[in-house]
CSV table of C-alpha atoms in Angstrom, one decimal:
chain,number,residue,atom,x,y,z
A,35,UNK,CA,57.4,12.2,-82.0
A,36,UNK,CA,57.9,9.3,-84.4
A,37,UNK,CA,61.1,7.5,-85.3
A,38,UNK,CA,60.9,8.9,-88.8
A,39,UNK,CA,60.6,12.5,-87.4
A,40,UNK,CA,63.6,11.9,-85.0
A,41,UNK,CA,65.8,10.5,-87.7
A,42,UNK,CA,64.8,13.0,-90.4
A,43,UNK,CA,67.3,15.3,-88.7
A,44,UNK,CA,70.1,12.8,-89.4
A,45,UNK,CA,68.9,12.5,-93.0
A,46,UNK,CA,69.0,16.2,-93.4
A,47,UNK,CA,72.4,16.5,-91.9
A,48,UNK,CA,73.7,13.8,-94.2
A,49,UNK,CA,72.2,15.6,-97.2
A,50,UNK,CA,73.7,18.9,-96.0
A,51,UNK,CA,77.2,17.2,-95.8
A,52,UNK,CA,76.7,15.8,-99.3
A,53,UNK,CA,75.7,19.1,-100.8
A,54,UNK,CA,78.7,20.9,-99.0
A,55,UNK,CA,81.1,18.3,-100.5
A,56,UNK,CA,79.5,18.7,-103.9
A,57,UNK,CA,79.9,22.5,-103.6
A,58,UNK,CA,83.6,22.1,-102.6
A,59,UNK,CA,84.2,19.8,-105.5
A,60,UNK,CA,82.6,22.4,-107.8
A,61,UNK,CA,84.7,25.2,-106.5
A,62,UNK,CA,87.8,23.1,-107.3
A,63,UNK,CA,86.6,22.5,-110.8
A,64,UNK,CA,88.9,23.8,-113.6
A,65,UNK,CA,87.5,23.4,-117.1
A,66,UNK,CA,90.9,24.1,-118.6
A,67,UNK,CA,92.9,21.4,-116.8
A,68,UNK,CA,92.8,18.7,-119.5
A,69,UNK,CA,93.0,20.9,-122.5
A,70,UNK,CA,95.9,20.2,-124.8
A,71,UNK,CA,97.1,23.1,-126.8
A,72,UNK,CA,98.0,22.3,-130.4
A,73,UNK,CA,98.2,24.3,-133.6
A,74,UNK,CA,95.0,22.6,-135.0
A,75,UNK,CA,91.7,24.4,-134.7
A,76,UNK,CA,89.0,22.6,-132.8
A,77,UNK,CA,85.7,24.0,-134.1
A,78,UNK,CA,83.0,26.2,-132.6
A,79,UNK,CA,81.2,23.7,-130.4
A,80,UNK,CA,82.4,25.3,-127.2
A,81,UNK,CA,80.1,25.5,-124.1
A,82,UNK,CA,79.8,28.5,-121.9
A,83,UNK,CA,81.3,26.9,-118.8
A,84,UNK,CA,81.2,30.1,-116.8
A,85,UNK,CA,77.4,30.4,-117.0
A,86,UNK,CA,77.0,26.7,-116.1
A,87,UNK,CA,79.4,27.1,-113.2
A,88,UNK,CA,77.6,30.1,-111.7
A,89,UNK,CA,74.2,28.4,-112.1
A,90,UNK,CA,75.3,25.2,-110.5
A,91,UNK,CA,77.0,27.1,-107.6
A,92,UNK,CA,73.9,29.1,-106.9
A,93,UNK,CA,71.7,26.0,-107.1
A,94,UNK,CA,73.9,24.2,-104.6
A,95,UNK,CA,74.0,27.2,-102.3
A,96,UNK,CA,70.2,27.5,-102.4
A,97,UNK,CA,69.8,23.8,-101.5
A,98,UNK,CA,72.3,24.1,-98.7
A,99,UNK,CA,70.5,27.1,-97.2
A,100,UNK,CA,67.2,25.2,-97.5
A,101,UNK,CA,68.6,22.2,-95.6
A,102,UNK,CA,70.2,24.4,-93.0
A,103,UNK,CA,66.8,26.0,-92.2
A,104,UNK,CA,65.1,22.6,-92.2
A,105,UNK,CA,67.8,21.3,-89.9
A,106,UNK,CA,67.3,24.2,-87.4
A,107,UNK,CA,63.5,23.5,-87.3
A,108,UNK,CA,64.1,19.8,-86.9
A,109,UNK,CA,66.7,20.4,-84.1
A,110,UNK,CA,64.2,22.6,-82.2
A,111,UNK,CA,61.6,19.9,-82.3
A,112,UNK,CA,64.0,17.2,-81.2
A,113,UNK,CA,65.4,19.4,-78.4
A,114,UNK,CA,61.8,19.9,-77.1
A,115,UNK,CA,61.1,16.2,-77.3
A,116,UNK,CA,64.3,15.5,-75.4
A,117,UNK,CA,63.5,18.1,-72.7
A,118,UNK,CA,60.2,16.3,-72.1
A,119,UNK,CA,61.8,12.9,-71.7
A,120,UNK,CA,62.9,11.5,-68.3
A,121,UNK,CA,66.5,11.1,-67.3
A,122,UNK,CA,68.1,8.0,-68.9
A,123,UNK,CA,65.8,8.2,-72.0
A,124,UNK,CA,66.7,11.9,-72.7
A,125,UNK,CA,70.5,11.1,-72.7
A,126,UNK,CA,70.1,8.1,-74.9
A,127,UNK,CA,67.9,10.0,-77.4
A,128,UNK,CA,70.4,12.9,-77.5
A,129,UNK,CA,73.4,10.6,-78.0
A,130,UNK,CA,71.6,8.6,-80.7
A,131,UNK,CA,69.7,11.3,-82.7
A,132,UNK,CA,71.8,14.4,-82.2
A,133,UNK,CA,75.3,13.0,-81.7
A,134,UNK,CA,74.7,10.1,-84.1
A,135,UNK,CA,76.5,7.6,-81.8
A,136,UNK,CA,76.3,3.8,-82.2
A,137,UNK,CA,74.4,1.7,-79.6
A,138,UNK,CA,77.8,0.4,-78.4
A,139,UNK,CA,79.1,3.9,-77.8
A,140,UNK,CA,76.0,5.0,-76.0
A,141,UNK,CA,76.0,1.9,-73.8
A,142,UNK,CA,79.6,2.6,-72.8
A,143,UNK,CA,78.9,6.3,-72.0
A,144,UNK,CA,75.7,5.6,-70.0
A,145,UNK,CA,77.2,2.5,-68.3
A,146,UNK,CA,74.8,-0.1,-69.6
A,147,UNK,CA,74.8,-2.7,-72.4
A,148,UNK,CA,74.2,-2.0,-76.0
A,149,UNK,CA,70.9,-4.0,-76.0
A,150,UNK,CA,69.6,-2.2,-72.9
A,151,UNK,CA,70.0,1.3,-74.3
A,152,UNK,CA,68.4,0.4,-77.6
A,153,UNK,CA,65.5,-1.2,-75.8
A,154,UNK,CA,65.0,1.8,-73.6
A,155,UNK,CA,65.1,4.1,-76.7
A,156,UNK,CA,62.6,2.1,-78.7
A,157,UNK,CA,60.3,1.5,-75.8
A,158,UNK,CA,60.1,5.2,-75.0
A,159,UNK,CA,59.5,6.2,-78.6
A,160,UNK,CA,56.8,3.5,-78.9
A,161,UNK,CA,55.2,4.8,-75.7
A,162,UNK,CA,55.2,8.4,-76.8
A,163,UNK,CA,53.8,7.5,-80.2
A,164,UNK,CA,50.9,5.7,-78.5
A,165,UNK,CA,50.3,8.6,-76.2
A,166,UNK,CA,50.3,11.1,-79.2
A,167,UNK,CA,48.0,8.9,-81.2
A,168,UNK,CA,45.5,8.5,-78.4
A,169,UNK,CA,45.6,12.3,-77.8
A,170,UNK,CA,45.0,12.8,-81.6
A,171,UNK,CA,42.0,10.5,-81.6
A,172,UNK,CA,40.5,12.3,-78.6
A,173,UNK,CA,40.9,15.6,-80.2
A,174,UNK,CA,39.0,14.4,-83.3
A,175,UNK,CA,36.0,13.4,-81.3
């Protein structure tokens, strides 16, 4: 599994959070909040806010559902990768990729320095990438 594949889960999670915030803001939307009522007519250039609101809400819900499904698939791949990793590497990968902890936090939890846990993480990823690429090249032959 590559670094890009590992961190795609975090990117999807961030996108999901962003879409959820956007949906929450949309649900708080009130098109009538800033209207000032006067006795002067305004003209007939009104927009159908209700139709736009419903379309936008459905669009956001569809995107949220798509990212939730993608997140489930990504999580299953990452969990399988972590299960195959040896002891300290599996914990470090879980803390970094799934729990989104900083290197300092991971080092404190595992009991090592920040630089040591990041080196272990990147060495293991590099090693598995090389192994996967050599297996792929053998399969092509």
